[in-house]
Coordinates of C-alpha atoms in Angstrom, one line a residue:
X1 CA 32.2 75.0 62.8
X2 CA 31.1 72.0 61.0
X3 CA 34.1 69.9 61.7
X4 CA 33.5 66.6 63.2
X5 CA 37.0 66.8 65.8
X6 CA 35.8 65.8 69.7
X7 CA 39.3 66.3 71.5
X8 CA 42.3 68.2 71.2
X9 CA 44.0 65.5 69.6
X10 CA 41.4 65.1 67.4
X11 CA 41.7 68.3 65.7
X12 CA 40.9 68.9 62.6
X13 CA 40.8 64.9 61.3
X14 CA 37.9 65.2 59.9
X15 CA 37.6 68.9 58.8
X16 CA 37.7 68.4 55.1
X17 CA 35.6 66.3 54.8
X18 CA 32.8 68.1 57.3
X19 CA 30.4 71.0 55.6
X20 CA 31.4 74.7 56.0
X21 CA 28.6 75.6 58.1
X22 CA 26.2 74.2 60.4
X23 CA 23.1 72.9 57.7
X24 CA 20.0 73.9 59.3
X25 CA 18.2 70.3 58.6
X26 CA 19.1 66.5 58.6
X27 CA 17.5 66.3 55.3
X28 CA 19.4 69.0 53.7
X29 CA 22.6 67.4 55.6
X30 CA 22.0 64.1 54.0
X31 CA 21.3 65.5 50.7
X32 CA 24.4 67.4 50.7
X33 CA 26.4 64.4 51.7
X34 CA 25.0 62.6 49.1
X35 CA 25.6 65.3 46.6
X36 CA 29.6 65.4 47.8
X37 CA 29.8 61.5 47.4
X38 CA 28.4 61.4 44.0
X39 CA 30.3 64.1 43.0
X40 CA 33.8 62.0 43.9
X41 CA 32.5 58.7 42.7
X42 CA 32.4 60.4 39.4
X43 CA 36.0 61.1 39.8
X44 CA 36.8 57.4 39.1
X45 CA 36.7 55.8 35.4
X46 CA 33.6 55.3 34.3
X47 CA 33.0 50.8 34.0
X48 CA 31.0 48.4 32.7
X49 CA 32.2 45.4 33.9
X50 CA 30.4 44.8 37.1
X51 CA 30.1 41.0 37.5
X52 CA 33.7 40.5 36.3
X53 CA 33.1 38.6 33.3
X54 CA 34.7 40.7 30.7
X55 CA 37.9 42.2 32.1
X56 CA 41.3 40.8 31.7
X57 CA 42.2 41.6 35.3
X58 CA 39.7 41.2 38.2
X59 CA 40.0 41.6 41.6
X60 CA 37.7 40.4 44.7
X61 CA 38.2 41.4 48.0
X62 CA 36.6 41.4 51.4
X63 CA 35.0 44.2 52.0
X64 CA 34.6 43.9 55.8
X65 CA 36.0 42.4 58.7
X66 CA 37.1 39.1 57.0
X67 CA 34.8 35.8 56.7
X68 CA 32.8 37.4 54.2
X69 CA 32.9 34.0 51.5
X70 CA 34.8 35.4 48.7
X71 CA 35.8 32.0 48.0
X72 CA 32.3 30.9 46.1
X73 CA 32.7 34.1 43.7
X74 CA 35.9 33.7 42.9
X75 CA 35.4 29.5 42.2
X76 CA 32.7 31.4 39.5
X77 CA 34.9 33.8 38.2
X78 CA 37.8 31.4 38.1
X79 CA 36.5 28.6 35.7
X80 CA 36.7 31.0 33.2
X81 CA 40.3 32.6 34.2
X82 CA 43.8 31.4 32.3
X83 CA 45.4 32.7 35.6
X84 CA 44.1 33.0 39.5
X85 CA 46.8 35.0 42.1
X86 CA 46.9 35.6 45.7
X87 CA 48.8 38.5 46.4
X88 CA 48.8 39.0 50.2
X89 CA 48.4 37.5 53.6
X90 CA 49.2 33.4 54.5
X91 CA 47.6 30.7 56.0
X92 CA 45.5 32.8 58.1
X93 CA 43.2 32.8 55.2
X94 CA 40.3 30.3 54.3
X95 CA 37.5 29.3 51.7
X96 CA 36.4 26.3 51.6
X97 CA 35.1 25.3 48.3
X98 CA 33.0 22.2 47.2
X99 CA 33.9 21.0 43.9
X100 CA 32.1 17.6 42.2
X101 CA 30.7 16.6 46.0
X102 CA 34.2 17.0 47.4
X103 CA 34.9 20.0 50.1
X104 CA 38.8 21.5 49.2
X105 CA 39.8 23.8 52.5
X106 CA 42.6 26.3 50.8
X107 CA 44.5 28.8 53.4
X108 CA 47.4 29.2 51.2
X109 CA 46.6 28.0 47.5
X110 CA 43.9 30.2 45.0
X111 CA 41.0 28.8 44.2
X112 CA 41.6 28.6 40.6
X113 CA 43.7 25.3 41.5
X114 CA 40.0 23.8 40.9
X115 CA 39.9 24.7 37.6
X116 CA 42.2 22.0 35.9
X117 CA 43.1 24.6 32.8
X118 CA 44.2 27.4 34.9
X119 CA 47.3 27.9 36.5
X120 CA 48.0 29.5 39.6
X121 CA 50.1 32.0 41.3
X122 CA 51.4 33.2 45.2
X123 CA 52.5 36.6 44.3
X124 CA 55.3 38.1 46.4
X125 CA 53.2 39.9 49.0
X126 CA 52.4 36.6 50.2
X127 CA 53.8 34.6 53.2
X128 CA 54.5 31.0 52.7
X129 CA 54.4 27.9 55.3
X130 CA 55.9 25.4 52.9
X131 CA 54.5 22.0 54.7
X132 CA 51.1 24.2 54.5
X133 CA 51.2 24.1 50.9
X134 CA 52.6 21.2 50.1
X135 CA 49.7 19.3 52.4
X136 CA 47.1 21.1 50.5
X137 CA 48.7 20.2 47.0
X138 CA 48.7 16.9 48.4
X139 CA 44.6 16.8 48.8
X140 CA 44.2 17.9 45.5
X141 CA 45.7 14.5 43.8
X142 CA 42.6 12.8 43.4
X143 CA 41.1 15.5 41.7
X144 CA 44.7 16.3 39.5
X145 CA 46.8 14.3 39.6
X146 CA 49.0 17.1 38.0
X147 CA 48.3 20.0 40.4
X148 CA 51.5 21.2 41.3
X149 CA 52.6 21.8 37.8
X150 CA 49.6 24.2 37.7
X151 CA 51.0 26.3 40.8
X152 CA 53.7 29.3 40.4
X153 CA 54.9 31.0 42.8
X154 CA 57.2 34.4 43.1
X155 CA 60.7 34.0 43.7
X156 CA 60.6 36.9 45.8
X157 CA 57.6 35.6 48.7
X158 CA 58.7 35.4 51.6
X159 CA 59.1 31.6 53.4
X160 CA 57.4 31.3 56.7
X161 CA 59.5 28.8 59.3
X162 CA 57.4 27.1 62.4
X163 CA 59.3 29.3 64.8
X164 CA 57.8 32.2 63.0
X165 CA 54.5 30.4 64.2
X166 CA 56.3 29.7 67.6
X167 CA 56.8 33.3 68.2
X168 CA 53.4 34.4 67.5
X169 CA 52.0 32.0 70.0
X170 CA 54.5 33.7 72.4
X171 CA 53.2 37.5 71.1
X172 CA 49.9 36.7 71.8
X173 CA 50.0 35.4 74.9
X174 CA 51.9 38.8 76.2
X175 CA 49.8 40.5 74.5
X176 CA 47.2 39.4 76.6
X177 CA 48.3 40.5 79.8
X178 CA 48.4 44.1 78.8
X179 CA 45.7 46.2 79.1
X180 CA 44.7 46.2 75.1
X181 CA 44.5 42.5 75.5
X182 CA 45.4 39.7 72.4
X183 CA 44.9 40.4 69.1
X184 CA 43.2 37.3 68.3
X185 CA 46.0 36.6 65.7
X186 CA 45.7 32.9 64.5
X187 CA 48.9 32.1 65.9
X188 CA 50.4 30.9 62.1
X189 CA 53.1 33.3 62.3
X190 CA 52.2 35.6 59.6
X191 CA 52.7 38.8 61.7
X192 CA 56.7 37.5 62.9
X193 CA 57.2 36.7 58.9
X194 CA 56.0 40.0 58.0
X195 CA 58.5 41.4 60.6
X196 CA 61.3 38.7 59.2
X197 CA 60.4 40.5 55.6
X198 CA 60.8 44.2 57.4
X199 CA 63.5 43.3 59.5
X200 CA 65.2 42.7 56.3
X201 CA 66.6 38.8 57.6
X202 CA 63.8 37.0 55.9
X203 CA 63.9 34.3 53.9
X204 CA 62.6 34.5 50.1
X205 CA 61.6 31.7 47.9
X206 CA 64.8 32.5 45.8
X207 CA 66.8 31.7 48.7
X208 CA 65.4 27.9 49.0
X209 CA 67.1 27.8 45.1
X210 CA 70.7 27.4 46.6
X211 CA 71.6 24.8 48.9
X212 CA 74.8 25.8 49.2
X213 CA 73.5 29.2 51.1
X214 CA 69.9 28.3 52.3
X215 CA 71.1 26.7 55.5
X216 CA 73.6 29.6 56.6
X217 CA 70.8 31.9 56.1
X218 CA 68.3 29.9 57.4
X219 CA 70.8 29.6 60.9
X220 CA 71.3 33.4 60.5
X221 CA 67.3 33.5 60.9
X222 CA 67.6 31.6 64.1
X223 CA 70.2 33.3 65.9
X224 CA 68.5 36.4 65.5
X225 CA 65.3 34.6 66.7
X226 CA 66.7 33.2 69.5
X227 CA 68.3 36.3 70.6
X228 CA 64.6 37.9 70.4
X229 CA 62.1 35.1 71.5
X230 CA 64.3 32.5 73.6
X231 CA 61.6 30.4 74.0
X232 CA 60.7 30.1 70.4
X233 CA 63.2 28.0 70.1
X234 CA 63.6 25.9 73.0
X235 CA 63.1 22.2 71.7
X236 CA 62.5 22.9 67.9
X237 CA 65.3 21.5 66.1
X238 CA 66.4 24.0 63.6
X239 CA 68.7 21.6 61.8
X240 CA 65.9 19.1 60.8
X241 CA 63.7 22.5 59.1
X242 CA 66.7 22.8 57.3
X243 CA 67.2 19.3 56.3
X244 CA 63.5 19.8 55.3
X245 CA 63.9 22.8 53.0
X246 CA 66.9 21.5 51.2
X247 CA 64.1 19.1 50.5
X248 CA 61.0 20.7 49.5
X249 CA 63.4 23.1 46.7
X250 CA 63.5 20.0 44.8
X251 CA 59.6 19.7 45.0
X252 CA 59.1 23.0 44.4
X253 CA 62.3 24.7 41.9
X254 CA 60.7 24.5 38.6
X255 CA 57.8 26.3 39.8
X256 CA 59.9 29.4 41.6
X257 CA 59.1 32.2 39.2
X258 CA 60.1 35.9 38.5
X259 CA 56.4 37.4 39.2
X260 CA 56.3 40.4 37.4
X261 CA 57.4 38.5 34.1
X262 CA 54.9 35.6 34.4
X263 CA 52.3 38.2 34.8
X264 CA 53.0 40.2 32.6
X265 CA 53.7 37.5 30.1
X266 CA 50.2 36.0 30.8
X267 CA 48.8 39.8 30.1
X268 CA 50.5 40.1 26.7
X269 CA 48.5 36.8 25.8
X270 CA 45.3 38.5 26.9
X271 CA 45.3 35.7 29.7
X272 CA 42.5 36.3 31.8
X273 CA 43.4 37.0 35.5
X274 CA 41.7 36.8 38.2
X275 CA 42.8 38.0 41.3
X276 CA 41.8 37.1 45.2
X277 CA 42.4 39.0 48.5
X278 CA 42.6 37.5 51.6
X279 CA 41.3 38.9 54.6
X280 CA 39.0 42.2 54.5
X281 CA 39.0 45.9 54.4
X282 CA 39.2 46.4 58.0
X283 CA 42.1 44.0 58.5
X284 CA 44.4 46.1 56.4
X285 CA 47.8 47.0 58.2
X286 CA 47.3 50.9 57.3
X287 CA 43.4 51.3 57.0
X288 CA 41.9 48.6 59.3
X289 CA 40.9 48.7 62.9
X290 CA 44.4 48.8 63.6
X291 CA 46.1 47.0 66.3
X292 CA 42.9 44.3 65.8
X293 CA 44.2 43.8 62.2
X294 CA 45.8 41.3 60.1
X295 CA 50.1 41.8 59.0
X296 CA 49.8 42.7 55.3
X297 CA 47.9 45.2 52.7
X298 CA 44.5 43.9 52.1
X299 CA 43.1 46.5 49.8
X300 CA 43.3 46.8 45.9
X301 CA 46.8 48.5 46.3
X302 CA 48.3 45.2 48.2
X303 CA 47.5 43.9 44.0
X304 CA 49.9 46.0 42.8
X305 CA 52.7 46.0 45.3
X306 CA 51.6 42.1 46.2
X307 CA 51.6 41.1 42.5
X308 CA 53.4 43.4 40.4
X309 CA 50.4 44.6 38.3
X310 CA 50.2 48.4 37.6
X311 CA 46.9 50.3 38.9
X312 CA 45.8 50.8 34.9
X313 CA 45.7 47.1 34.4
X314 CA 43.3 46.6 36.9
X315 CA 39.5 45.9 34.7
X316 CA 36.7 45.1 38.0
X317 CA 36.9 45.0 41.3
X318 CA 34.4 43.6 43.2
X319 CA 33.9 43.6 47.2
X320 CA 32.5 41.0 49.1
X321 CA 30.3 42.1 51.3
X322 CA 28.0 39.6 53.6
X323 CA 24.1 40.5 54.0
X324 CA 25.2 41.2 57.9
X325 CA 28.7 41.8 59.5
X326 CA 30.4 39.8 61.4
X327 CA 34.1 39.7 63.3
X328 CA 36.3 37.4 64.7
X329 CA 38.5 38.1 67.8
X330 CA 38.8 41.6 69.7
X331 CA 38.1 45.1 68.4
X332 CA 35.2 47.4 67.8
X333 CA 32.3 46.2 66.2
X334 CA 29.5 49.0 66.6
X335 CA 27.0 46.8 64.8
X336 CA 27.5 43.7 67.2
X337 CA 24.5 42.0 68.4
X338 CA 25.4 40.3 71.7
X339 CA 21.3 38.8 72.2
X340 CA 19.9 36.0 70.3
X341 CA 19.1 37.9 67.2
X342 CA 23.3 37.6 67.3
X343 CA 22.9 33.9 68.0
X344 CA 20.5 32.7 65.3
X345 CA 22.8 34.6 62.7
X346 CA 25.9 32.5 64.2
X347 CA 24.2 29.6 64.4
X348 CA 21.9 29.3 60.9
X349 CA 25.2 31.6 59.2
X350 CA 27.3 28.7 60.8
X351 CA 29.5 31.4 61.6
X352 CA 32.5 29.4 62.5
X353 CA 36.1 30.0 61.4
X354 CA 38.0 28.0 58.8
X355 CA 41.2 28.4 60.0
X356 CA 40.5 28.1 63.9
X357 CA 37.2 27.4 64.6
X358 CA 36.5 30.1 66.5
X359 CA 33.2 31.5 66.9
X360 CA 32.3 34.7 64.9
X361 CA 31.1 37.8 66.1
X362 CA 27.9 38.8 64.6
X363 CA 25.8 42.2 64.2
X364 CA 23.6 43.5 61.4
X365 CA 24.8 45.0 58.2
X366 CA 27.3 48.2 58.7
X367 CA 26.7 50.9 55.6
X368 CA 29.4 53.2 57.1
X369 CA 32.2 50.0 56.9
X370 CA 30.6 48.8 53.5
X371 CA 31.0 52.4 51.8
X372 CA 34.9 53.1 53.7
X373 CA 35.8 50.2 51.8
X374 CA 34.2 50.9 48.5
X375 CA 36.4 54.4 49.0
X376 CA 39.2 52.6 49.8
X377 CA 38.8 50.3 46.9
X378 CA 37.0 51.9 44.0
X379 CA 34.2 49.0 44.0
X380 CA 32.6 48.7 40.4
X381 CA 30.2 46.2 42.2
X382 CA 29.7 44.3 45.7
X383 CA 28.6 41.1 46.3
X384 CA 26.2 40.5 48.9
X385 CA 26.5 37.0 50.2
X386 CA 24.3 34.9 52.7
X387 CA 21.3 37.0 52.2
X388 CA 19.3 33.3 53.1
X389 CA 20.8 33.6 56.9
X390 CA 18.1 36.6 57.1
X391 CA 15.6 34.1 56.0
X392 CA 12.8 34.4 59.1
X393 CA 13.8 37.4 60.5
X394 CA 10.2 39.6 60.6
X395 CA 12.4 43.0 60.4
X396 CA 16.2 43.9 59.3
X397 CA 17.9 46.6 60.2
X398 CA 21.2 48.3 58.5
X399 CA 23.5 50.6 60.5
X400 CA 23.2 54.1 58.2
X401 CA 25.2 56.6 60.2
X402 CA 28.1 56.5 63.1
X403 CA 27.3 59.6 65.6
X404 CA 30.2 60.5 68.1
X405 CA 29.4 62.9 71.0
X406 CA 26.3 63.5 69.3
X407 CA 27.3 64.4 66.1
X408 CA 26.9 62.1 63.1
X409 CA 30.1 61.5 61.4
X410 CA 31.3 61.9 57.4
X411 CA 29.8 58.6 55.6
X412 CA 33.0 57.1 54.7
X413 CA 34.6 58.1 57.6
X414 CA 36.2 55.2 60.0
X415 CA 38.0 56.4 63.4
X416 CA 41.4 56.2 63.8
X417 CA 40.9 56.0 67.2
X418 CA 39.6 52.8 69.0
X419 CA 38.0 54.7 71.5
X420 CA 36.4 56.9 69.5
X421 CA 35.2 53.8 67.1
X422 CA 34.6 51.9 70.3
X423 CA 32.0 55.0 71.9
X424 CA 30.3 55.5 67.9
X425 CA 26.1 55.0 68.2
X426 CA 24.8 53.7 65.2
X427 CA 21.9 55.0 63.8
X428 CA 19.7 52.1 62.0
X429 CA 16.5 52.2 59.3
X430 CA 14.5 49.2 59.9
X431 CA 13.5 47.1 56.6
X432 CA 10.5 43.9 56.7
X433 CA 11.9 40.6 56.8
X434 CA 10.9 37.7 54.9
X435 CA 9.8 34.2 55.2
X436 CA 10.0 32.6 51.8
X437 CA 12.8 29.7 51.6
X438 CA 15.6 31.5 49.4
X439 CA 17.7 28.6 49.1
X440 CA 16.2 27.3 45.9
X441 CA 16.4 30.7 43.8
X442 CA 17.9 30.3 40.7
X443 CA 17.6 34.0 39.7
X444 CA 17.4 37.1 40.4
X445 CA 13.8 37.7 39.5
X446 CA 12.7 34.7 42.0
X447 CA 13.7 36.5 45.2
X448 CA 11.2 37.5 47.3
X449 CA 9.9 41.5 47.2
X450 CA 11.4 42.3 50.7
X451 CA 14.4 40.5 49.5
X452 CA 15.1 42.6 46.4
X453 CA 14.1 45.6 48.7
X454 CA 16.7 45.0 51.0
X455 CA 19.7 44.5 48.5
X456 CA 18.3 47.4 46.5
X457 CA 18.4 49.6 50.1
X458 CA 22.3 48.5 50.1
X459 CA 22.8 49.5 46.9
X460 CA 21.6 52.9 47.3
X461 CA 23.0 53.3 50.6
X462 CA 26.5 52.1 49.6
X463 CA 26.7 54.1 46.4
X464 CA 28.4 50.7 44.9
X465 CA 26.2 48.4 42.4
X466 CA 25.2 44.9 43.9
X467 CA 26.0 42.4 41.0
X468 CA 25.7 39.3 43.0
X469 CA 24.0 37.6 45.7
X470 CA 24.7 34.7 47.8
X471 CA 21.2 32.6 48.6
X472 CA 22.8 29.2 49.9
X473 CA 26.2 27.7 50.4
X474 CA 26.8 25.9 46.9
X475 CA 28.2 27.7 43.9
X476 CA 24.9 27.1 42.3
X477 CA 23.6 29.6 44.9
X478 CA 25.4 32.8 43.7
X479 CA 23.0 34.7 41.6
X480 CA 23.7 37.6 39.7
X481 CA 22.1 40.6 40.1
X482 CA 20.5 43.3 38.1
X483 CA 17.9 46.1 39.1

């Protein structure tokens, strides 16, 4: 009665969360719901700090599928941070940021490497394609000339080789003659360095500091590769990515640090830290759409095991969240709009990846994904960004509710199964659109009615304050928000 299982193996998922006893209304079912997610939102510690200008540590992460443009908050929130972190993921990530008419593409660096005071740190969650981060270092010289000396990172990430990158290519394509199909991986390796790290034969940052062991390890690495993926290895000349590391430990040694004293050091200053997650929500290893996800922990407790930083330390976090959703390679997507409502997002959203290039999926805001997350995460704020990609719609709709076999799952509640996320309905609400150019809002109060109307809807359907909103693609065009 009341629980929301629909097969034997099903039983019982959801029970806890699902009412007693049949409610004899949709209103009084919604009402109830409501009542139960106030009730545990209180549970978490009251906060003030929604648009992350006061804490000492501040996180900001995706809070859907990935793509979402964290990057333009955190270049805000970073030019008045002593320290900016990444604590997960590798070069399958991507902002792009403009700074003084220049665009900077990062995949592995933080963002606060434009901000010439701050320094910089790749926690030890992180996976590291050295020539990766030494080309993007490079970029940065005309803008400082003394960029590396800003960037730290933890003697204890984990190095990613190119036949880590040769074996995902060779993953992916076998992958894609089974019946689940390709993951839609970036092909940079991550996932095979992630296994390298669980397989326990990885390679760590403090291993590049002696080069009287790095290249027996690194030919350790190899044999076991080439006993596993054959062809990974065919033609790559393992003794030449050697040669090359011996190298780049003389580049890089002085800035190999022990990551849970440099933070902590920089929090005994009262440094202020800001910190940046790559990926999304539902990319996490444990919680995402799992196999469609990305290698590594993506949610706020990938900071503490990514970085070193205790729950308690942790002032704002902040989940970035785009005014529509969109996806990029295979997996459920019960928003997705496959007709030319889908199109004119992609195309005016210029919904394109950084890293490949790819073409986005793209579907109308998801409520249900938005407010897993904010569970997931503990939100103190979202922000809302290309709200001007709506610009010249006449109606909007958000996706409110996920019904399965007829019966409306627990808001908050995100399938295990991808067949049962795959077969999910969506109910919608429909809002007005507007017309009014966006683009040149400076503030809050300039936004159009249905505008406001529409981030004020999110905000009440999420449960999560909105404290920002993204109206254009400069980082003049983040506006902070308040109702």
């Amino acid at each position: 009665q009341g629980a929301y299982h629909t097969s034997p193996l099903a039983e019982g998922r959801f029970r806890a969360m699902a009412p007693a006893d049949h409610i004899g209304s949709a209103i009084a079912g919604i009402a109830a719901a409501g009542v139960a997610w106030y009730a545990l939102t209180r549970l978490l510690k009251e906060r003030t700090d929604v648009h992350g200008r006061e804490s000492k540590v501040v996180v900001v992460l995706g809070g859907q599928w990935g793509d979402e443009g964290k990057g333009k908050l955190v270049d805000i929130l970073a030019q008045d941070a002593q320290v900016c972190a990444r604590f997960n993921g590798g070069a399958n990530a991507g902002h792009t940021l403009v700074v003084e008419g220049k665009k900077y593409a990062f995949h592995l660096l933080p963002c606060g490497m434009i901000n010439r005071a701050a320094k910089n740190l790749i926690g030890n969650g992180v996976v590291v394609h050295i020539p990766t981060l030494l080309t993007e270092v490079e970029q940065l010289k005309s803008f400082d000339a003394h960029a590396l000396n800003r960037l730290f990172i933890s003697d204890r990430a984990q190095i990613l080789l190119d036949t880590h990158r040769n074996i995902d290519g060779i993953l992916e394509a076998e992958k894609s003659k089974t019946g689940t199909g390709s993951l839609g991986t970036t092909k940079r390796g991550i996932g095979p360095c992630y296994a390298s790290k669980v397989n326990r034969n990885g390679l760590r940052f403090i291993d590049l500091l002696d080069a009287t062991t790095l290249p027996e390890k690194m030919r350790d690495l190899y044999r076991f590769q080439e006993k596993h993926y054959a062809a990974a290895l065919e033609g790559h000349d393992c003794e030449e990515e050697i040669r090359r590391h011996v190298e780049y430990a003389k580049i890089l040694a002085p800035q190999v640090v022990d990551c849970l004293t440099f933070v902590h050091g920089e929090l005994s200053k009262g440094s202020r830290i800001l910190i940046e997650g790559a990926n999304a929500a539902l990319l996490d290893i444990d919680f995402g759409t799992f196999p469609f996800v990305t290698s590594s922990a993506t949610t706020v407790g990938g900071v503490c095991t990514g970085l070193g930083i205790a729950p308690r330390f942790i002032g704002c976090v902040i989940g970035v969240v785009k005014a529509y959703t969109t996806r990029v390679g295979a997996g459920p997507f019960p928003t997705e709009l496959t007709d030319s409502i889908g199109q004119q997002l992609r195309d005016v959203g210029h919904e394109y990846g950084t890293t490949t290039g790819r073409p986005r999926r793209c579907g109308w805001l998801d409520i249900q994904v938005v407010k897993y997350a904010a569970l997931l995460n503990g939100y103190d704020s979202i922000n809302i960004t290309k709200l001007d990609v709506l610009t010249g719609l006449t109606e909007v709709k958000i996706g409110v509710y996920y019904k399965l076999k007829g019966r409306r799952l627990p808001h908050s509640c995100m399938p295990a199964s991808l067949e049962e996320l795959g077969a999910v309905e969506v109910e919608y609400i429909t809002l007005p659109g507007w017309a009014e150019d966006i683009s040149k809002c400076t503030s809050f109060a300039q936004l159009p009615a249905a505008a406001k109307t529409y981030l004020k809807t999110v905000q009440d359907l999420a449960g999560v304050k909105v404290s920002w909103v993204g109206v254009g693609p400069d980082r003049e065009d983040m506006i902070p928000v308040s109702f």
